[in-house]
mmCIF file of C-alpha atoms in Angstrom:
data_model
loop_
_atom_site.group_PDB
_atom_site.id
_atom_site.type_symbol
_atom_site.label_atom_id
_atom_site.label_comp_id
_atom_site.label_asym_id
_atom_site.label_seq_id
_atom_site.Cartn_x
_atom_site.Cartn_y
_atom_site.Cartn_z
ATOM 1 C CA MET I 60 -6.178 18.267 38.029
ATOM 2 C CA PRO I 61 -9.617 17.977 36.186
ATOM 3 C CA ILE I 62 -10.976 20.837 34.469
ATOM 4 C CA ASP I 63 -14.542 22.141 35.645
ATOM 5 C CA LYS I 64 -17.059 21.264 32.859
ATOM 6 C CA ALA I 65 -18.421 24.719 32.971
ATOM 7 C CA VAL I 66 -14.961 26.475 32.393
ATOM 8 C CA ALA I 67 -14.191 24.033 29.540
ATOM 9 C CA LYS I 68 -17.842 25.164 28.024
ATOM 10 C CA THR I 69 -17.089 28.699 28.537
ATOM 11 C CA TYR I 70 -13.783 28.097 26.967
ATOM 12 C CA ARG I 71 -15.325 26.064 23.954
ATOM 13 C CA GLY I 72 -17.654 28.883 23.143
ATOM 14 C CA ARG I 73 -15.005 31.801 23.245
ATOM 15 C CA LEU I 74 -12.914 29.625 20.818
ATOM 16 C CA TYR I 75 -15.770 29.105 18.831
ATOM 17 C CA LYS I 76 -16.775 32.765 18.402
ATOM 18 C CA ALA I 77 -13.372 33.601 17.766
ATOM 19 C CA ILE I 78 -12.985 31.380 14.536
ATOM 20 C CA GLU I 79 -16.545 32.740 13.695
ATOM 21 C CA VAL I 80 -15.111 36.159 13.790
ATOM 22 C CA LYS I 81 -12.094 35.273 11.975
ATOM 23 C CA MET I 82 -13.999 33.507 9.378
ATOM 24 C CA SER I 83 -16.528 36.694 8.999
ATOM 25 C CA THR I 84 -13.492 38.891 8.531
ATOM 26 C CA VAL I 85 -11.692 36.986 5.845
ATOM 27 C CA PHE I 86 -14.994 35.475 4.229
ATOM 28 C CA PRO I 87 -17.724 37.677 3.974
ATOM 29 C CA PRO I 88 -21.090 35.695 4.321
ATOM 30 C CA PHE I 89 -23.655 35.292 1.898
ATOM 31 C CA PRO I 90 -24.783 36.749 -0.427
ATOM 32 C CA GLN I 91 -21.447 38.318 -1.190
ATOM 33 C CA SER I 92 -19.882 34.550 -0.686
ATOM 34 C CA ARG I 93 -21.527 32.168 -3.157
ATOM 35 C CA MET I 94 -19.426 28.695 -3.006
ATOM 36 C CA GLN I 95 -21.348 27.750 -6.159
ATOM 37 C CA ARG I 96 -19.623 30.261 -8.406
ATOM 38 C CA LEU I 97 -16.571 28.062 -8.640
ATOM 39 C CA ARG I 98 -18.790 24.965 -9.332
ATOM 40 C CA GLN I 99 -20.490 25.919 -12.465
ATOM 41 C CA ASN I 100 -18.783 23.935 -15.182
ATOM 42 C CA THR I 101 -16.137 21.469 -15.463
ATOM 43 C CA ARG I 102 -13.396 23.679 -16.855
ATOM 44 C CA LEU I 103 -13.802 26.069 -13.740
ATOM 45 C CA ARG I 104 -13.947 22.888 -11.227
ATOM 46 C CA ALA I 105 -10.826 21.402 -12.702
ATOM 47 C CA LEU I 106 -9.145 24.765 -12.426
ATOM 48 C CA VAL I 107 -10.036 25.071 -8.694
ATOM 49 C CA ARG I 108 -9.372 21.618 -7.989
ATOM 50 C CA GLU I 109 -7.134 20.917 -4.979
ATOM 51 C CA THR I 110 -6.059 17.408 -5.121
ATOM 52 C CA GLN I 111 -4.658 16.114 -8.621
ATOM 53 C CA LEU I 112 -4.600 12.491 -8.842
ATOM 54 C CA THR I 113 -2.378 11.303 -12.179
ATOM 55 C CA PRO I 114 -0.611 8.134 -13.394
ATOM 56 C CA GLN I 115 2.617 8.969 -11.824
ATOM 57 C CA ASP I 116 0.934 8.452 -8.167
ATOM 58 C CA LEU I 117 0.121 4.840 -8.942
ATOM 59 C CA VAL I 118 1.750 1.365 -8.638
ATOM 60 C CA TYR I 119 0.242 -1.640 -10.025
ATOM 61 C CA PRO I 120 0.681 -5.162 -8.456
ATOM 62 C CA LEU I 121 1.462 -8.127 -10.549
ATOM 63 C CA PHE I 122 1.450 -11.809 -9.465
ATOM 64 C CA ILE I 123 4.084 -14.010 -10.950
ATOM 65 C CA HIS I 124 3.170 -17.546 -11.163
ATOM 66 C CA HIS I 125 5.772 -20.359 -11.646
ATOM 67 C CA GLY I 126 5.780 -22.544 -15.067
ATOM 68 C CA THR I 127 5.010 -21.262 -18.876
ATOM 69 C CA GLY I 128 1.970 -20.006 -20.512
ATOM 70 C CA LEU I 129 -0.317 -19.480 -17.358
ATOM 71 C CA LYS I 130 -2.522 -16.658 -17.236
ATOM 72 C CA ASN I 131 -4.998 -17.482 -14.292
ATOM 73 C CA PRO I 132 -7.957 -15.338 -13.737
ATOM 74 C CA ILE I 133 -8.240 -14.741 -9.983
ATOM 75 C CA GLN I 134 -12.012 -15.157 -9.169
ATOM 76 C CA SER I 135 -12.328 -12.813 -6.514
ATOM 77 C CA MET I 136 -10.498 -9.810 -8.257
ATOM 78 C CA PRO I 137 -11.888 -9.614 -11.825
ATOM 79 C CA GLY I 138 -9.462 -8.110 -14.010
ATOM 80 C CA CYS I 139 -6.192 -9.610 -12.182
ATOM 81 C CA PHE I 140 -4.409 -12.365 -12.716
ATOM 82 C CA GLN I 141 -1.586 -14.875 -11.861
ATOM 83 C CA GLN I 142 0.719 -14.622 -14.725
ATOM 84 C CA SER I 143 3.949 -16.744 -15.615
ATOM 85 C CA VAL I 144 7.306 -15.011 -16.592
ATOM 86 C CA ASP I 145 6.621 -15.709 -20.395
ATOM 87 C CA GLN I 146 3.354 -13.954 -20.422
ATOM 88 C CA LEU I 147 4.348 -10.802 -19.213
ATOM 89 C CA GLU I 148 5.309 -8.861 -22.428
ATOM 90 C CA SER I 149 2.139 -7.542 -23.208
ATOM 91 C CA GLU I 150 1.240 -6.768 -19.726
ATOM 92 C CA ILE I 151 4.398 -4.586 -19.184
ATOM 93 C CA ALA I 152 3.889 -2.824 -22.532
ATOM 94 C CA GLU I 153 0.390 -1.663 -21.179
ATOM 95 C CA ILE I 154 1.542 -0.484 -17.903
ATOM 96 C CA VAL I 155 4.301 1.526 -19.928
ATOM 97 C CA GLN I 156 1.633 2.601 -22.354
ATOM 98 C CA LEU I 157 -0.284 3.889 -19.555
ATOM 99 C CA LYS I 158 2.742 5.969 -18.051
ATOM 100 C CA ILE I 159 2.287 3.786 -14.607
ATOM 101 C CA PRO I 160 5.816 4.299 -13.367
ATOM 102 C CA ALA I 161 6.295 1.238 -11.127
ATOM 103 C CA VAL I 162 5.090 -2.302 -10.632
ATOM 104 C CA LEU I 163 5.059 -4.339 -7.250
ATOM 105 C CA LEU I 164 5.774 -8.089 -7.700
ATOM 106 C CA PHE I 165 4.359 -11.181 -5.407
ATOM 107 C CA GLY I 166 5.719 -14.678 -6.372
ATOM 108 C CA LEU I 167 4.064 -18.008 -6.457
ATOM 109 C CA PRO I 168 6.749 -20.248 -6.236
ATOM 110 C CA GLU I 169 7.017 -23.885 -7.424
ATOM 111 C CA TYR I 170 7.741 -25.378 -3.878
ATOM 112 C CA LYS I 171 7.342 -24.262 -0.339
ATOM 113 C CA ASP I 172 9.123 -25.061 3.026
ATOM 114 C CA ALA I 173 9.109 -24.100 6.527
ATOM 115 C CA GLN I 174 11.725 -21.119 5.855
ATOM 116 C CA GLY I 175 10.493 -20.201 2.300
ATOM 117 C CA SER I 176 13.770 -20.889 0.697
ATOM 118 C CA SER I 177 12.167 -20.363 -2.816
ATOM 119 C CA SER I 178 12.206 -17.148 -2.231
ATOM 120 C CA TRP I 179 16.003 -16.323 -2.437
ATOM 121 C CA GLN I 180 16.891 -18.451 -5.054
ATOM 122 C CA GLU I 181 18.812 -16.974 -7.917
ATOM 123 C CA GLN I 182 16.199 -18.826 -10.358
ATOM 124 C CA GLY I 183 13.262 -17.986 -8.253
ATOM 125 C CA VAL I 184 10.024 -16.916 -9.929
ATOM 126 C CA VAL I 185 10.577 -13.298 -8.980
ATOM 127 C CA GLN I 186 13.851 -12.952 -9.636
ATOM 128 C CA GLN I 187 13.119 -14.379 -13.535
ATOM 129 C CA ALA I 188 10.514 -11.906 -13.636
ATOM 130 C CA ILE I 189 12.815 -9.004 -12.591
ATOM 131 C CA ARG I 190 15.156 -9.879 -15.100
ATOM 132 C CA LYS I 191 12.294 -10.169 -17.730
ATOM 133 C CA ILE I 192 10.939 -6.937 -17.210
ATOM 134 C CA LYS I 193 14.099 -5.012 -16.942
ATOM 135 C CA ALA I 194 14.815 -6.317 -20.459
ATOM 136 C CA LEU I 195 11.203 -5.268 -21.642
ATOM 137 C CA ALA I 196 11.253 -2.099 -20.186
ATOM 138 C CA PRO I 197 14.275 -0.591 -18.423
ATOM 139 C CA GLU I 198 12.705 2.503 -17.512
ATOM 140 C CA LEU I 199 10.160 0.783 -15.355
ATOM 141 C CA LEU I 200 10.473 0.917 -11.375
ATOM 142 C CA ILE I 201 10.341 -2.611 -10.083
ATOM 143 C CA ILE I 202 9.379 -2.953 -6.323
ATOM 144 C CA ALA I 203 9.956 -6.243 -5.029
ATOM 145 C CA ASP I 204 7.828 -7.471 -2.023
ATOM 146 C CA VAL I 205 10.035 -8.882 0.604
ATOM 147 C CA CYS I 206 8.065 -11.402 3.003
ATOM 148 C CA PHE I 207 7.756 -15.117 3.258
ATOM 149 C CA CYS I 208 3.872 -15.961 3.185
ATOM 150 C CA GLU I 209 3.860 -16.752 -0.585
ATOM 151 C CA TYR I 210 6.920 -19.427 0.045
ATOM 152 C CA THR I 211 6.202 -21.057 3.504
ATOM 153 C CA ASP I 212 4.010 -24.056 3.836
ATOM 154 C CA HIS I 213 2.506 -22.756 6.893
ATOM 155 C CA GLY I 214 1.618 -19.404 5.092
ATOM 156 C CA HIS I 215 3.000 -17.031 7.754
ATOM 157 C CA CYS I 216 5.475 -14.155 7.140
ATOM 158 C CA GLY I 217 8.743 -15.580 8.785
ATOM 159 C CA ILE I 218 10.033 -18.407 11.085
ATOM 160 C CA MET I 219 7.551 -19.645 13.445
ATOM 161 C CA ASN I 220 7.919 -20.413 17.091
ATOM 162 C CA SER I 221 7.101 -23.808 17.491
ATOM 163 C CA GLN I 222 7.485 -23.857 21.103
ATOM 164 C CA SER I 223 4.746 -21.299 21.575
ATOM 165 C CA ASP I 224 1.283 -22.030 22.240
ATOM 166 C CA ASN I 225 0.126 -19.091 20.125
ATOM 167 C CA HIS I 226 2.672 -19.561 17.138
ATOM 168 C CA ASN I 227 3.920 -16.103 17.790
ATOM 169 C CA LEU I 228 6.579 -15.163 14.727
ATOM 170 C CA ASP I 229 10.458 -15.490 15.721
ATOM 171 C CA ALA I 230 11.867 -12.015 14.412
ATOM 172 C CA ASP I 231 15.189 -12.951 15.604
ATOM 173 C CA ALA I 232 15.204 -16.003 13.135
ATOM 174 C CA THR I 233 13.314 -14.207 10.714
ATOM 175 C CA LEU I 234 15.464 -11.013 10.046
ATOM 176 C CA PRO I 235 18.672 -13.155 8.648
ATOM 177 C CA LEU I 236 16.495 -14.624 6.209
ATOM 178 C CA LEU I 237 14.633 -11.465 5.268
ATOM 179 C CA VAL I 238 18.243 -9.753 4.220
ATOM 180 C CA LYS I 239 19.192 -13.031 2.363
ATOM 181 C CA GLN I 240 15.770 -12.511 0.340
ATOM 182 C CA ALA I 241 16.352 -9.207 -0.101
ATOM 183 C CA LEU I 242 19.854 -9.337 -1.445
ATOM 184 C CA SER I 243 18.700 -12.254 -3.954
ATOM 185 C CA LEU I 244 15.924 -9.849 -5.515
ATOM 186 C CA VAL I 245 18.360 -6.651 -5.744
ATOM 187 C CA GLN I 246 20.938 -8.777 -7.429
ATOM 188 C CA ALA I 247 18.360 -9.639 -9.981
ATOM 189 C CA GLY I 248 17.610 -6.085 -10.711
ATOM 190 C CA ALA I 249 14.828 -4.912 -7.925
ATOM 191 C CA ASP I 250 14.905 -1.116 -7.782
ATOM 192 C CA VAL I 251 13.129 -0.775 -4.590
ATOM 193 C CA ILE I 252 12.591 -3.365 -1.658
ATOM 194 C CA ALA I 253 9.084 -3.457 0.324
ATOM 195 C CA PRO I 254 9.279 -5.759 3.521
ATOM 196 C CA SER I 255 5.729 -6.363 4.456
ATOM 197 C CA GLY I 256 5.610 -8.703 7.180
ATOM 198 C CA MET I 257 5.687 -6.084 9.984
ATOM 199 C CA VAL I 258 8.602 -8.021 11.531
ATOM 200 C CA ASP I 259 10.256 -6.175 14.333
ATOM 201 C CA GLY I 260 13.723 -4.647 13.738
ATOM 202 C CA MET I 261 13.196 -5.735 9.639
ATOM 203 C CA VAL I 262 13.926 -2.238 8.280
ATOM 204 C CA ARG I 263 17.292 -1.845 10.458
ATOM 205 C CA ALA I 264 18.692 -5.332 9.363
ATOM 206 C CA LEU I 265 17.709 -4.884 5.854
ATOM 207 C CA ARG I 266 19.323 -1.641 5.842
ATOM 208 C CA GLU I 267 22.492 -3.097 7.300
ATOM 209 C CA GLY I 268 22.268 -6.117 5.050
ATOM 210 C CA LEU I 269 22.117 -3.878 1.846
ATOM 211 C CA ASP I 270 24.578 -1.495 2.624
ATOM 212 C CA GLY I 271 27.090 -4.180 3.578
ATOM 213 C CA GLU I 272 26.957 -5.787 0.046
ATOM 214 C CA GLN I 273 27.329 -2.474 -1.351
ATOM 215 C CA PHE I 274 23.504 -1.620 -2.418
ATOM 216 C CA SER I 275 23.274 1.441 -0.199
ATOM 217 C CA HIS I 276 21.519 3.120 -2.906
ATOM 218 C CA ILE I 277 18.374 0.846 -2.791
ATOM 219 C CA PRO I 278 15.424 2.399 -0.982
ATOM 220 C CA ILE I 279 13.347 0.480 1.466
ATOM 221 C CA MET I 280 9.494 0.986 1.052
ATOM 222 C CA SER I 281 8.568 -0.114 4.351
ATOM 223 C CA TYR I 282 5.052 -1.620 5.270
ATOM 224 C CA THR I 283 5.296 0.346 8.256
ATOM 225 C CA ILE I 284 1.454 0.021 9.538
ATOM 226 C CA LYS I 285 -0.008 -2.953 8.389
ATOM 227 C CA TYR I 286 -3.094 -3.770 10.186
ATOM 228 C CA ALA I 287 -4.416 -7.310 10.649
ATOM 229 C CA SER I 288 -7.179 -6.750 8.309
ATOM 230 C CA ALA I 289 -10.240 -8.797 7.135
ATOM 231 C CA LEU I 290 -9.752 -6.946 3.998
ATOM 232 C CA TYR I 291 -6.980 -9.228 2.519
ATOM 233 C CA GLY I 292 -9.045 -12.210 1.736
ATOM 234 C CA PRO I 293 -8.690 -12.133 -1.865
ATOM 235 C CA PHE I 294 -4.839 -11.355 -1.760
ATOM 236 C CA ARG I 295 -4.697 -14.390 -0.252
ATOM 237 C CA GLU I 296 -6.535 -16.480 -3.032
ATOM 238 C CA ALA I 297 -4.233 -14.564 -5.514
ATOM 239 C CA ALA I 298 -0.994 -15.065 -3.755
ATOM 240 C CA GLN I 299 -2.163 -18.688 -2.413
ATOM 241 C CA GLY I 300 -0.397 -17.375 1.256
ATOM 242 C CA ALA I 301 -3.392 -17.964 3.784
ATOM 243 C CA PRO I 302 -1.986 -18.886 7.096
ATOM 244 C CA GLN I 303 -2.457 -22.598 7.650
ATOM 245 C CA PHE I 304 -3.053 -22.254 11.369
ATOM 246 C CA GLY I 305 -3.611 -19.390 13.492
ATOM 247 C CA ASP I 306 -3.715 -15.773 12.351
ATOM 248 C CA ARG I 307 -1.415 -12.785 11.966
ATOM 249 C CA ARG I 308 -2.757 -10.716 14.646
ATOM 250 C CA THR I 309 0.390 -11.471 17.061
ATOM 251 C CA TYR I 310 2.501 -9.399 14.629
ATOM 252 C CA GLN I 311 0.406 -7.119 12.437
ATOM 253 C CA MET I 312 -1.628 -4.372 14.160
ATOM 254 C CA ASP I 313 -5.006 -4.070 15.991
ATOM 255 C CA SER I 314 -7.262 -2.061 13.658
ATOM 256 C CA ALA I 315 -8.412 -0.244 16.863
ATOM 257 C CA ASN I 316 -5.349 1.632 17.222
ATOM 258 C CA ALA I 317 -3.770 4.704 16.082
ATOM 259 C CA ASN I 318 -1.139 5.807 18.348
ATOM 260 C CA GLU I 319 0.327 2.600 17.773
ATOM 261 C CA ALA I 320 0.905 3.538 14.300
ATOM 262 C CA LEU I 321 2.775 6.548 15.251
ATOM 263 C CA ARG I 322 5.398 4.521 17.293
ATOM 264 C CA GLU I 323 5.657 2.008 14.539
ATOM 265 C CA ALA I 324 6.580 5.083 12.025
ATOM 266 C CA ALA I 325 8.947 6.383 14.403
ATOM 267 C CA LEU I 326 10.855 2.954 15.001
ATOM 268 C CA ASP I 327 10.884 2.715 11.109
ATOM 269 C CA VAL I 328 12.162 6.394 10.387
ATOM 270 C CA SER I 329 14.872 5.757 13.173
ATOM 271 C CA GLU I 330 15.945 2.402 11.471
ATOM 272 C CA GLY I 331 16.291 4.099 7.927
ATOM 273 C CA ALA I 332 13.042 3.529 5.983
ATOM 274 C CA ASP I 333 12.871 5.692 2.857
ATOM 275 C CA MET I 334 8.949 5.398 2.421
ATOM 276 C CA LEU I 335 6.254 4.904 4.770
ATOM 277 C CA MET I 336 3.172 2.506 3.970
ATOM 278 C CA VAL I 337 -0.110 2.331 5.598
ATOM 279 C CA LYS I 338 -1.923 -0.652 4.490
ATOM 280 C CA PRO I 339 -5.189 -1.034 3.799
ATOM 281 C CA ALA I 340 -5.970 2.510 2.747
ATOM 282 C CA GLN I 341 -9.570 3.259 2.660
ATOM 283 C CA ALA I 342 -10.352 2.151 6.096
ATOM 284 C CA TYR I 343 -7.342 4.070 7.410
ATOM 285 C CA LEU I 344 -7.449 7.364 5.990
ATOM 286 C CA ASP I 345 -6.987 8.971 9.472
ATOM 287 C CA ILE I 346 -3.819 6.990 9.920
ATOM 288 C CA ILE I 347 -2.576 8.046 6.512
ATOM 289 C CA TRP I 348 -3.082 11.679 7.449
ATOM 290 C CA ARG I 349 -1.661 11.396 11.172
ATOM 291 C CA ILE I 350 1.623 9.733 9.357
ATOM 292 C CA LYS I 351 1.970 12.263 6.903
ATOM 293 C CA GLU I 352 1.238 15.044 9.264
ATOM 294 C CA ARG I 353 4.127 13.780 11.584
ATOM 295 C CA TYR I 354 6.647 12.971 8.752
ATOM 296 C CA PRO I 355 5.912 15.320 5.665
ATOM 297 C CA GLU I 356 9.591 15.132 4.394
ATOM 298 C CA LEU I 357 8.996 10.940 3.794
ATOM 299 C CA PRO I 358 7.062 9.858 0.766
ATOM 300 C CA MET I 359 3.739 8.090 2.106
ATOM 301 C CA VAL I 360 2.613 5.121 0.369
ATOM 302 C CA ALA I 361 -0.774 3.763 0.877
ATOM 303 C CA TYR I 362 -2.232 0.314 -0.275
ATOM 304 C CA GLN I 363 -5.645 -0.141 -1.486
ATOM 305 C CA VAL I 364 -5.795 -3.919 -0.636
ATOM 306 C CA SER I 365 -7.585 -6.740 -2.756
ATOM 307 C CA GLY I 366 -10.875 -6.431 -0.578
ATOM 308 C CA GLU I 367 -11.343 -2.979 -1.002
ATOM 309 C CA TYR I 368 -10.777 -3.605 -4.921
ATOM 310 C CA ALA I 369 -12.939 -6.493 -4.806
ATOM 311 C CA MET I 370 -16.064 -4.648 -2.951
ATOM 312 C CA ILE I 371 -15.951 -2.007 -5.572
ATOM 313 C CA LYS I 372 -15.831 -4.333 -8.399
ATOM 314 C CA ALA I 373 -18.718 -6.702 -6.690
ATOM 315 C CA ALA I 374 -20.984 -3.820 -6.262
ATOM 316 C CA GLY I 375 -19.982 -2.370 -9.584
ATOM 317 C CA GLU I 376 -20.784 -5.571 -11.472
ATOM 318 C CA LYS I 377 -24.248 -5.621 -9.520
ATOM 319 C CA GLY I 378 -25.209 -2.080 -10.955
ATOM 320 C CA TRP I 379 -25.435 -0.758 -7.298
ATOM 321 C CA ILE I 380 -22.698 1.799 -8.303
ATOM 322 C CA ASP I 381 -20.951 3.719 -10.640
ATOM 323 C CA GLU I 382 -17.838 1.915 -10.497
ATOM 324 C CA LYS I 383 -15.509 4.038 -12.168
ATOM 325 C CA ARG I 384 -16.780 7.167 -10.195
ATOM 326 C CA VAL I 385 -16.250 5.262 -7.204
ATOM 327 C CA MET I 386 -13.106 4.224 -7.958
ATOM 328 C CA MET I 387 -11.787 7.610 -8.935
ATOM 329 C CA GLU I 388 -13.432 8.899 -5.775
ATOM 330 C CA ILE I 389 -11.906 6.790 -3.446
ATOM 331 C CA LEU I 390 -8.485 6.904 -4.985
ATOM 332 C CA THR I 391 -8.680 10.646 -4.677
ATOM 333 C CA GLY I 392 -9.726 10.499 -1.217
ATOM 334 C CA ILE I 393 -6.517 8.280 -0.380
ATOM 335 C CA LYS I 394 -4.378 11.012 -1.932
ATOM 336 C CA ARG I 395 -6.138 13.834 -0.209
ATOM 337 C CA ALA I 396 -5.472 12.199 2.879
ATOM 338 C CA GLY I 397 -1.896 12.295 2.351
ATOM 339 C CA ALA I 398 -0.467 9.646 0.272
ATOM 340 C CA ASP I 399 2.072 10.591 -2.294
ATOM 341 C CA ILE I 400 2.161 6.991 -3.774
ATOM 342 C CA ILE I 401 -0.727 4.643 -4.142
ATOM 343 C CA ILE I 402 -0.597 0.947 -5.027
ATOM 344 C CA SER I 403 -3.893 -0.259 -6.253
ATOM 345 C CA TYR I 404 -5.241 -2.943 -8.501
ATOM 346 C CA TYR I 405 -7.167 -0.208 -10.095
ATOM 347 C CA ALA I 406 -4.244 1.450 -11.395
ATOM 348 C CA LYS I 407 -4.528 0.388 -15.160
ATOM 349 C CA GLU I 408 -8.179 1.051 -14.988
ATOM 350 C CA ALA I 409 -7.528 4.668 -13.287
ATOM 351 C CA ALA I 410 -4.636 5.686 -15.230
ATOM 352 C CA LYS I 411 -7.087 4.961 -18.492
ATOM 353 C CA ILE I 412 -9.597 7.518 -17.286
ATOM 354 C CA LEU I 413 -6.921 10.100 -16.446
ATOM 355 C CA ALA I 414 -5.775 9.838 -20.063
ATOM 356 C CA GLN I 415 -8.834 11.312 -21.353
#
């Protein structure tokens, strides 16, 4: 039955009045209350700061390129590189020195095919990188991306249904191959797997596949809510994984939807996800907040994606903004929204500032 507008207006008025009375009871008005008292200097502001960002909150992504002697600058992501395994030593040393606890690995393989079979090879580029990093820094946590867009010749995140006019991803055909890829990465030494393709049923399939091979201790950091965003553009240059036809809107989320995100999260929780992720971060702070409110027990991960990074970098290079201040403000905002873990290409720069 519709609520009468006059009744609703009266109800809102009473509610606002009750809140006003309550606030005046707890907090006396000006001049007794002066909010500026706690903002007078750096030490006082730090003492009462509600949200604390630390290097321990950050994960740094790395792009591992096949070959040797490679450290290719990524033009749309200044400060980031495609690196071959033999170039990782100084990179890993810096990450450890900055007390960043984890890296997220993406691979650029030597060859691609329709199934992405190079992703599960024992001598695959990411598998080699995992073993190298474990030898250099055993204490560093390795999160392995589990997807196919970098490994398939068509650039999509799984097996495509060739019988479909709109090129839908075939989840049933993709799931066994995701398990195959994940097992190969874990056998190489990955500490966490992060399925990123938004393939229906991926968490359940991976949990069952890992458990069946005595890897029940390996956590799943699921890309639970991944929007079909225009902010991934620079990443597609970095990982060389742009779709060769169509787009990913048939399996990634519509950016206008929020309630759908709650359902995606509920499904991943029921299938055994250990951590939930929202990607991108800056444009979806409301989604981070909603998911954290719904599942406060589970670690909340937010991915500040390549386009978000590139926009800040570009505006900073133009002198239009103070890049460092904007970077720290946005990272803090992501944490304030509810993120426990932030994946960011700014992780090293932020950690340097936080160390000061």
